[in-house]
CSV table of C-alpha atoms in Angstrom, one decimal:
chain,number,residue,atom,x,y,z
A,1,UNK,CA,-13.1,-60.7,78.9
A,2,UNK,CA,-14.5,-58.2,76.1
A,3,UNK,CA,-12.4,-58.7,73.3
A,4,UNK,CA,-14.0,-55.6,71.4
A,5,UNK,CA,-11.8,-52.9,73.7
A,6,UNK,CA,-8.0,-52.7,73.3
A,7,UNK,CA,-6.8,-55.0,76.8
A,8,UNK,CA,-9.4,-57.4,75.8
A,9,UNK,CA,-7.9,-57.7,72.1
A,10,UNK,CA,-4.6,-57.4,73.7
A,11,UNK,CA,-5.5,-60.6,76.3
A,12,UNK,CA,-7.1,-62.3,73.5
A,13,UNK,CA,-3.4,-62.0,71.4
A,14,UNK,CA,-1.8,-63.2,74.2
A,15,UNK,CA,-4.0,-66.5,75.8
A,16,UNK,CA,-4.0,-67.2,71.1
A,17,UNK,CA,-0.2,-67.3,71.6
A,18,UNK,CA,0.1,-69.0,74.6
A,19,UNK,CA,-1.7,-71.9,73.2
A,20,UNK,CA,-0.2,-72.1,69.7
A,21,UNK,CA,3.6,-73.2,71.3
A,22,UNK,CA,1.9,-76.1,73.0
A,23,UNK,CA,1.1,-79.1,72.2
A,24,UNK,CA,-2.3,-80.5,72.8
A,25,UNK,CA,-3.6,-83.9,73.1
A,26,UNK,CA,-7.1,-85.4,73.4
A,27,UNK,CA,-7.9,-87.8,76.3
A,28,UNK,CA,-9.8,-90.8,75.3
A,29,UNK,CA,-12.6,-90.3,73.5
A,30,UNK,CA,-13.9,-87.1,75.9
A,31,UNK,CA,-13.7,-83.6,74.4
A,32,UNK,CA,-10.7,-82.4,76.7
A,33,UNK,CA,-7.4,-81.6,75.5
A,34,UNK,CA,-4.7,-81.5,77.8
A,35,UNK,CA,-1.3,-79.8,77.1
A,36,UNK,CA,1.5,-82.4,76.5
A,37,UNK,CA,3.2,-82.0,78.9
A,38,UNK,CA,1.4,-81.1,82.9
A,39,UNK,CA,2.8,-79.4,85.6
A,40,UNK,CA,2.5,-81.8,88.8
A,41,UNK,CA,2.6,-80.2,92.4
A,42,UNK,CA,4.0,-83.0,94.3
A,43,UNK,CA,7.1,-81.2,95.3
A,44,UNK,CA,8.4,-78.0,95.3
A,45,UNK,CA,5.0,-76.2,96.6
A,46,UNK,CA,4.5,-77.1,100.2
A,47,UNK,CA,4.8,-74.9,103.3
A,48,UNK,CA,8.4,-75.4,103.9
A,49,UNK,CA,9.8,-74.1,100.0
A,50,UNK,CA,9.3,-70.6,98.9
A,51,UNK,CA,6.2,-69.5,97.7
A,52,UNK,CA,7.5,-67.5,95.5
A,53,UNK,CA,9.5,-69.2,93.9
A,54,UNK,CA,6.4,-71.5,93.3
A,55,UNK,CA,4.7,-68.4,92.0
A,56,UNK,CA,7.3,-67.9,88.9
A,57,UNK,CA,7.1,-71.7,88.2
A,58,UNK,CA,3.0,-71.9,88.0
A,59,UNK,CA,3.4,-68.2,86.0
A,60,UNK,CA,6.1,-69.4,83.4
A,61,UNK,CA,4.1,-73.1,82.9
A,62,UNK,CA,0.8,-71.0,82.2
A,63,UNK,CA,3.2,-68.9,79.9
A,64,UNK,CA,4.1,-72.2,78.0
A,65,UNK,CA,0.5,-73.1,77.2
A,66,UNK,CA,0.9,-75.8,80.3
A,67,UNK,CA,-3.2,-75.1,81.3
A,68,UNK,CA,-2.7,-78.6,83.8
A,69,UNK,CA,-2.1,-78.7,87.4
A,70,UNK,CA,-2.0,-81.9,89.8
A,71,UNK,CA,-2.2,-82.1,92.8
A,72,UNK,CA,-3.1,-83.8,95.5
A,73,UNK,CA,-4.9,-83.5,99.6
A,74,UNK,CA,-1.8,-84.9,100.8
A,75,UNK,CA,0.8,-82.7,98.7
A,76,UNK,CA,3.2,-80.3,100.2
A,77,UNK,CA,5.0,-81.0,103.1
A,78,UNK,CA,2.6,-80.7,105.4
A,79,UNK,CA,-0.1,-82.6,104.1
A,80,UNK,CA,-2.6,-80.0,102.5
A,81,UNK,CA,-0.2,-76.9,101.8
A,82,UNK,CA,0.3,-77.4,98.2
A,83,UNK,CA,-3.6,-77.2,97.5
A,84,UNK,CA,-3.5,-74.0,100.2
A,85,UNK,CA,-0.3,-72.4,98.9
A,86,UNK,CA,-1.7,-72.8,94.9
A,87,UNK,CA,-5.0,-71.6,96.1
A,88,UNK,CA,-3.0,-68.5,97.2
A,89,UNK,CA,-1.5,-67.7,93.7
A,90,UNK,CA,-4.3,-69.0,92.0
A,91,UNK,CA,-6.2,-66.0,93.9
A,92,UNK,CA,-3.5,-63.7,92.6
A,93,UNK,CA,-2.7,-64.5,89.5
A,94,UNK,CA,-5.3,-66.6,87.9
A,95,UNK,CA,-8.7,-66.0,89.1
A,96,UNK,CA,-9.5,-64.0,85.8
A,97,UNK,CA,-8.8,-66.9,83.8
A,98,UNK,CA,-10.2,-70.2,85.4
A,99,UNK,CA,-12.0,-71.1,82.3
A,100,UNK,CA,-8.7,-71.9,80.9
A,101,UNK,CA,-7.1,-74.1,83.6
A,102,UNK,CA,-7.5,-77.6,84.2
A,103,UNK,CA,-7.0,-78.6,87.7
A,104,UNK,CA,-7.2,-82.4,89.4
A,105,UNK,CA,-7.4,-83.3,92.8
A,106,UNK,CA,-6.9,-86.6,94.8
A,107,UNK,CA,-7.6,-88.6,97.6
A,108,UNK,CA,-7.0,-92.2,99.0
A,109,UNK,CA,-3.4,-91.7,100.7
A,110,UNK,CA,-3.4,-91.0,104.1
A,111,UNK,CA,-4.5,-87.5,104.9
A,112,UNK,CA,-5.8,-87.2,108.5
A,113,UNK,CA,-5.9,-89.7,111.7
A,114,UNK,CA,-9.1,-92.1,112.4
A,115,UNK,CA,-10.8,-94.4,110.0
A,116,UNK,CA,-12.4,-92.1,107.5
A,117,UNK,CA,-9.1,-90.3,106.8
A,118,UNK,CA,-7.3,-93.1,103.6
A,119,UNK,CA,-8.0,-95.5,101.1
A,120,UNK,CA,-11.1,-95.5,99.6
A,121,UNK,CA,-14.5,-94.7,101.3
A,122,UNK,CA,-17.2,-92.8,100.6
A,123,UNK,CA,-17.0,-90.9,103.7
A,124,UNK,CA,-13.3,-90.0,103.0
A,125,UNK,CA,-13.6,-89.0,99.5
A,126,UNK,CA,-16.5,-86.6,99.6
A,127,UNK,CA,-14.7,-85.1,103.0
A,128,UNK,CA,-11.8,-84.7,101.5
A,129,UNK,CA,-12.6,-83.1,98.4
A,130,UNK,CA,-14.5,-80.0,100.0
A,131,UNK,CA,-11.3,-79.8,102.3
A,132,UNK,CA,-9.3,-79.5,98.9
A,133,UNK,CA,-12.1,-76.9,97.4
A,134,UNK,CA,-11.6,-74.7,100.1
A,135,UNK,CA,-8.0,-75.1,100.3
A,136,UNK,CA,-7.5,-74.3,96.8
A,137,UNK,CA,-10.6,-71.4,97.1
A,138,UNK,CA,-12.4,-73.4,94.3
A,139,UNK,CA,-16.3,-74.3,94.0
A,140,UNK,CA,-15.2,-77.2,91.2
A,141,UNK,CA,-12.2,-79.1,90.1
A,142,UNK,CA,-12.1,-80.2,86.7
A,143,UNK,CA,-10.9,-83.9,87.4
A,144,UNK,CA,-10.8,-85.5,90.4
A,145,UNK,CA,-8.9,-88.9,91.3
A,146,UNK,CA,-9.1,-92.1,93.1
A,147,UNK,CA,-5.5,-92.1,94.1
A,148,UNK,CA,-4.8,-96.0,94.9
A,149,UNK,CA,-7.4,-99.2,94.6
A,150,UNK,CA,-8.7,-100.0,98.2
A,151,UNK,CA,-8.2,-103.6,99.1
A,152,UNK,CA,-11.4,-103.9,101.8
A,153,UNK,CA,-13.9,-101.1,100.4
A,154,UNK,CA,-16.0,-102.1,97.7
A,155,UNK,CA,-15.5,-100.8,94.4
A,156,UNK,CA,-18.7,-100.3,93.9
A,157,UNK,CA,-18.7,-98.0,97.0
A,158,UNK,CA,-15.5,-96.2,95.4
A,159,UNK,CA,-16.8,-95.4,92.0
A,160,UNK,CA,-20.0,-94.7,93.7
A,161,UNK,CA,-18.6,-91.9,95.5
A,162,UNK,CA,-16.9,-90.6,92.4
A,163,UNK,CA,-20.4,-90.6,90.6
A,164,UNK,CA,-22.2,-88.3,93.3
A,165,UNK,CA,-19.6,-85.7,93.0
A,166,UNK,CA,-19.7,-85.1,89.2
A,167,UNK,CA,-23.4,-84.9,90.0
A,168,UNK,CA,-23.2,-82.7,93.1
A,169,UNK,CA,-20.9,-80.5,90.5
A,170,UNK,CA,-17.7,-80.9,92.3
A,171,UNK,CA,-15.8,-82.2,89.7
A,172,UNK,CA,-16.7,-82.2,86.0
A,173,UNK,CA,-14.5,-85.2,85.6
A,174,UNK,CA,-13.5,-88.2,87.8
A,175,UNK,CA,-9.9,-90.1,87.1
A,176,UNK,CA,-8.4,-93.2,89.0
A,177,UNK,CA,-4.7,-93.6,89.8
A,178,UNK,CA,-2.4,-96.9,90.1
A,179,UNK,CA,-4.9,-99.2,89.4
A,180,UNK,CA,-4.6,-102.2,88.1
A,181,UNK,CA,-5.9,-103.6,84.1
A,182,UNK,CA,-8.1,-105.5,85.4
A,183,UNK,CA,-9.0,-103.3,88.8
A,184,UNK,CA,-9.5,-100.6,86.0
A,185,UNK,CA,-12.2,-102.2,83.8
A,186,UNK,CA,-13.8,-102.9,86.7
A,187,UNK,CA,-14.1,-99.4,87.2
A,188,UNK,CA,-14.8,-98.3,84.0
A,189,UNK,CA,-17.7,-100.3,84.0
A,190,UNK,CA,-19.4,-99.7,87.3
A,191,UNK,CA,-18.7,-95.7,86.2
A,192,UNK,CA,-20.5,-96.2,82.5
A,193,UNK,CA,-23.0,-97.7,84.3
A,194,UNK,CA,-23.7,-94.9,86.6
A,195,UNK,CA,-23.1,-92.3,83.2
A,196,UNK,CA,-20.0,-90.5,85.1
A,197,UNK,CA,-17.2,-88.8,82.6
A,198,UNK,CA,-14.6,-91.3,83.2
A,199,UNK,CA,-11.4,-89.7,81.1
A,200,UNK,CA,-8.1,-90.2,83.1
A,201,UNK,CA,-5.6,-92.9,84.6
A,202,UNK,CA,-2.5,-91.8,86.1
A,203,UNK,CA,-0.3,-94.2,86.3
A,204,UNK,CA,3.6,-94.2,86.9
A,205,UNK,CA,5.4,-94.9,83.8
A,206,UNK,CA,9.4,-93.8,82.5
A,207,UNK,CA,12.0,-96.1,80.3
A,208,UNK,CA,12.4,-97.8,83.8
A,209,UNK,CA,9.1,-98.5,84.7
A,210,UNK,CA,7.0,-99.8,82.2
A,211,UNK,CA,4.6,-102.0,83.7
A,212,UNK,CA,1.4,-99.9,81.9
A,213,UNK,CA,2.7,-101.3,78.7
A,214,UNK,CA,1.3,-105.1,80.3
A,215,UNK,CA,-2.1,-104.7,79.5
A,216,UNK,CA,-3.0,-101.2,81.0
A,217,UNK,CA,-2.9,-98.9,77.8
A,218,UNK,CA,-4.7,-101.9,76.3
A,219,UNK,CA,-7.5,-101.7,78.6
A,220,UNK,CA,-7.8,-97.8,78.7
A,221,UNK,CA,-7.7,-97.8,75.0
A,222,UNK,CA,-10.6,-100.3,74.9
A,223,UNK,CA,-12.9,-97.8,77.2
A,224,UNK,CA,-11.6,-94.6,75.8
A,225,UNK,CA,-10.1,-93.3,78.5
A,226,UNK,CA,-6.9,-91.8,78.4
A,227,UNK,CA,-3.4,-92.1,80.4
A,228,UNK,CA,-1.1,-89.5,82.2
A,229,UNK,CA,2.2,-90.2,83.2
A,230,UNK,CA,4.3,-89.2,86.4
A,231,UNK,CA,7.3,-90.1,87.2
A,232,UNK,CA,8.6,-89.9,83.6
A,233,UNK,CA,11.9,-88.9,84.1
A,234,UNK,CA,12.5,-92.2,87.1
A,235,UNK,CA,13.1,-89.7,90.3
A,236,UNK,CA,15.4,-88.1,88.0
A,237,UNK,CA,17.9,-90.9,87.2
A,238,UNK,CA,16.6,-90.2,83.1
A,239,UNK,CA,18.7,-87.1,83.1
A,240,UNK,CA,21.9,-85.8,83.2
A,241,UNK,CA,22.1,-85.5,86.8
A,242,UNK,CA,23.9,-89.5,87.7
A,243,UNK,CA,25.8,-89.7,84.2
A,244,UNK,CA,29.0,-89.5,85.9
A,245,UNK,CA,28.3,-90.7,89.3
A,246,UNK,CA,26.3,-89.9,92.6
A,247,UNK,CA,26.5,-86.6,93.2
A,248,UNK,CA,26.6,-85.5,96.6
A,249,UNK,CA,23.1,-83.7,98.3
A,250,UNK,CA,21.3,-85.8,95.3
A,251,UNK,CA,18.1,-87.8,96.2
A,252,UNK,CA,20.0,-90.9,95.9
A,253,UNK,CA,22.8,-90.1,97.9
A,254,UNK,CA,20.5,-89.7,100.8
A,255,UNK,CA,19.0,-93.2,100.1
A,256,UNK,CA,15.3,-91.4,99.7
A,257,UNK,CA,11.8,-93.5,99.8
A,258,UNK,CA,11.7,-93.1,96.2
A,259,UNK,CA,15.4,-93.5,94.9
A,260,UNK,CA,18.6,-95.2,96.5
A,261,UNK,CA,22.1,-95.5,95.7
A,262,UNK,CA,21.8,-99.2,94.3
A,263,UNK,CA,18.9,-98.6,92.1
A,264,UNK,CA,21.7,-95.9,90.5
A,265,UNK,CA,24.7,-97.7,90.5
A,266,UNK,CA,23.0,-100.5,88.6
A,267,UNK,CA,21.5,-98.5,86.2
A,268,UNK,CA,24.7,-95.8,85.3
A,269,UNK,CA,25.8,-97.9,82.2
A,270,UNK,CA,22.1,-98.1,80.8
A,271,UNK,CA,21.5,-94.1,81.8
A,272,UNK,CA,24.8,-93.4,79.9
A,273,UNK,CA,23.8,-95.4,77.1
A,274,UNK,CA,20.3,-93.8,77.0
A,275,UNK,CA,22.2,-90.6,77.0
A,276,UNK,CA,24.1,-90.8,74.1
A,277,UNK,CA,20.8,-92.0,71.8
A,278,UNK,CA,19.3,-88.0,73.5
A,279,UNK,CA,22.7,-86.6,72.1
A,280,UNK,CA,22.7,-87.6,68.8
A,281,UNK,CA,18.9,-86.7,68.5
A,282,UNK,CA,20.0,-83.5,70.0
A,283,UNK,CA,17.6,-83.5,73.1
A,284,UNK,CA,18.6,-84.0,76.6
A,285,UNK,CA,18.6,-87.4,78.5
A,286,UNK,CA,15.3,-86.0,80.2
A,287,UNK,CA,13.8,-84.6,77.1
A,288,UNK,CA,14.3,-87.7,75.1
A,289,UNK,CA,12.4,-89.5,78.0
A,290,UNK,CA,9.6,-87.7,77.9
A,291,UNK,CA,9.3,-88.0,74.1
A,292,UNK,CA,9.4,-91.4,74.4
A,293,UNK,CA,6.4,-91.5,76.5
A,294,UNK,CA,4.6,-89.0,74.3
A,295,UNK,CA,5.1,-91.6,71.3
A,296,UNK,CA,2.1,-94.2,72.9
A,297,UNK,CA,-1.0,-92.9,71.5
A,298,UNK,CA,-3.2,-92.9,74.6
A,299,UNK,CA,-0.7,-90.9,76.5
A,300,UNK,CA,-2.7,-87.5,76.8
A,301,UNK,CA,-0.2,-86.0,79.1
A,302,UNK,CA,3.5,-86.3,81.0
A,303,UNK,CA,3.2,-84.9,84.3
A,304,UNK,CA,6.7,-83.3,85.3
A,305,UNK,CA,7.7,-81.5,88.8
A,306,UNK,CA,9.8,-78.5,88.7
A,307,UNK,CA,11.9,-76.7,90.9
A,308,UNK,CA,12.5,-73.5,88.8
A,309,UNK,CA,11.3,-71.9,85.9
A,310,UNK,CA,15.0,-72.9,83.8
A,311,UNK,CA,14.0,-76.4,84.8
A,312,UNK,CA,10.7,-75.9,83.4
A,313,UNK,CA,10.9,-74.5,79.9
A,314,UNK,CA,13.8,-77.1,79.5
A,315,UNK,CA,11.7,-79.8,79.7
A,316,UNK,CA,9.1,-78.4,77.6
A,317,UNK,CA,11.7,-78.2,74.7
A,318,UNK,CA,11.3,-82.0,74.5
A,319,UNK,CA,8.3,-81.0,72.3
A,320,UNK,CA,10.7,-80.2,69.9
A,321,UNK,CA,11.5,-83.7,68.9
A,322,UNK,CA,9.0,-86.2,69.5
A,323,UNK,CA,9.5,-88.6,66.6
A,324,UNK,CA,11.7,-91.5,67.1
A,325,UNK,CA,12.9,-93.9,64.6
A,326,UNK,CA,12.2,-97.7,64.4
A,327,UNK,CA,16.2,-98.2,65.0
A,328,UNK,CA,16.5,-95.6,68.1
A,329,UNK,CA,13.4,-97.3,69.6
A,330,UNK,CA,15.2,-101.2,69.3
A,331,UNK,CA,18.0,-99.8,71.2
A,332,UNK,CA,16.2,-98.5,73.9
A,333,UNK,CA,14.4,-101.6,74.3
A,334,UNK,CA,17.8,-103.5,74.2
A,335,UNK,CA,19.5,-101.0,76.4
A,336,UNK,CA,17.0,-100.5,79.4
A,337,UNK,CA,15.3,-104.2,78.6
């Protein structure tokens, strides 16, 4: 971009703009900044929803200063489209400004058939990350994660792995994801050993899951390394969508992997509860719940799915209001402990 003729002052204007309605956060003690709230590619981008509609969501999150995008080898449905289908609009609509994205990668689910194809290997990780590159029509990712500890391969081996690809310049960042404290300073110190930018945890982590809180934010804090959040808004029982009920067509009314009916009936009271603290703050149940998460200091970033763009930019008006008070935080606690 020349920023001396007029569509190069003009882009300048516009990317300046972009990035002063978002809210940035450092990660660790590395020099990136990620916007505070991430746009995650779980659902909503595989073969079998519309690209286009995926198309106006990536569009209006860039348009929101949201510069990070997760995703995974194993995203879509089928395993592999999200990565293709973003590489698609990423052709189309970003390619001029790379420099300003952030983009992660995974591996260690289950991708393909046959031994090298999960967990944790060197074999599999390597493999999978060019299959992601040229899905995505990348030569680098900026971060790319360990997705789950591997019980039988070494650590060693894992990290390993990680550490040759920042050096082969396929990622400029490595991250780990559900791992334990203790699995995690493990890690961290094989990694500092072996100089590799360690900068990023993902864990899961809402009002209803807190399990980072028992030691994990501790230990990332202690190795500079910051945390980003999924799941923040609990497979969406922290919003307004079960105040009143099950709705019918709703994941838990179809008794999904990730959310069923019991988990919703026994949590209606504490959701109603939870929603009345968003209402007299003047957010949303789901904005409220993100705020919260934004409070801990080595949160860097809340990852958030979307299904539409109204979705989106509702979400991100939980930017609005991030303070809480030392009275609205004891409730929560009393409520949801």
């Amino acid at each position: 971009m020349h920023i001396n003729d007029k569509s190069g002052i003009e882009s300048y204007k516009a990317s300046a703009e972009r990035y002063n309605s978002m809210t940035y956060k450092r990660t660790g003690k590395s020099g990136v900044l990620l916007p505070a709230i991430s746009l995650g590619l779980w659902h909503n981008f595989g073969f079998v929803d519309s690209i286009q509609n995926a198309r106006e969501v990536l569009r209006c999150a860039f348009d929101l200063g949201i510069t990070h995008f997760d995703l995974a080898n194993n995203y879509g449905p089928p395993y592999g489209s999200a990565e293709e289908n973003f590489g698609t609009i990423l052709k189309a609509d970003f390619k001029s400004y790379r420099d300003e994205l952030f983009v992660a990668t995974k591996a260690g689910f289950d991708m393909w058939p046959g031994p090298y194809g999960n967990w944790g290997s060197r074999k599999y990780l390597i493999s999978s990350l060019d299959q992601s590159l040229k899905r995505m029509g990348l030569d680098y990712v900026d971060v790319f994660y360990h997705h789950r500890p591997d019980p039988d391969t070494p650590l060693e081996e894992t990290m390993g792995a990680l550490a040759d690809i920042v050096r082969q310049g396929k990622a400029l960042y490595v991250g780990i994801s559900n791992y334990k404290p203790k699995e995690t300073q493990k890690a961290a110190e094989i990694l500092k050993a072996l100089n590799t930018p360690f900068i990023l945890h993902q864990a899961r982590y809402s009002m209803f899951d807190r399990w980072v809180e028992d030691g994990l934010l501790e230990t990332l804090e202690n190795n500079g390394v910051g945390c980003i959040t999924f799941s923040p808004l609990a497979q969406g029982m922290l919003t307004d969508k079960y105040l009143n009920g099950i709705p019918e067509g709703s994941r838990a009314a179809k008794n999904m992997t990730y959310l069923d009916k019991n988990t919703v009936e026994s949590n209606i009271k504490k959701i109603q509860s939870l929603n009345d603290i968003a209402q007299k703050r003047g957010q949303k149940l789901s904005q409220m719940a993100i705020a919260w998460i934004l409070r801990q200091p080595q949160v860097a970033s809340v990852l958030i799915g979307a299904s539409s763009s109204k979705q989106l930019k509702e979400n991100v008006k939980a930017l609005d209001n991030l303070s809480f008070t030392v009275d609205e935080l004891q409730l929560i606690d009393e409520i949801v402990g």
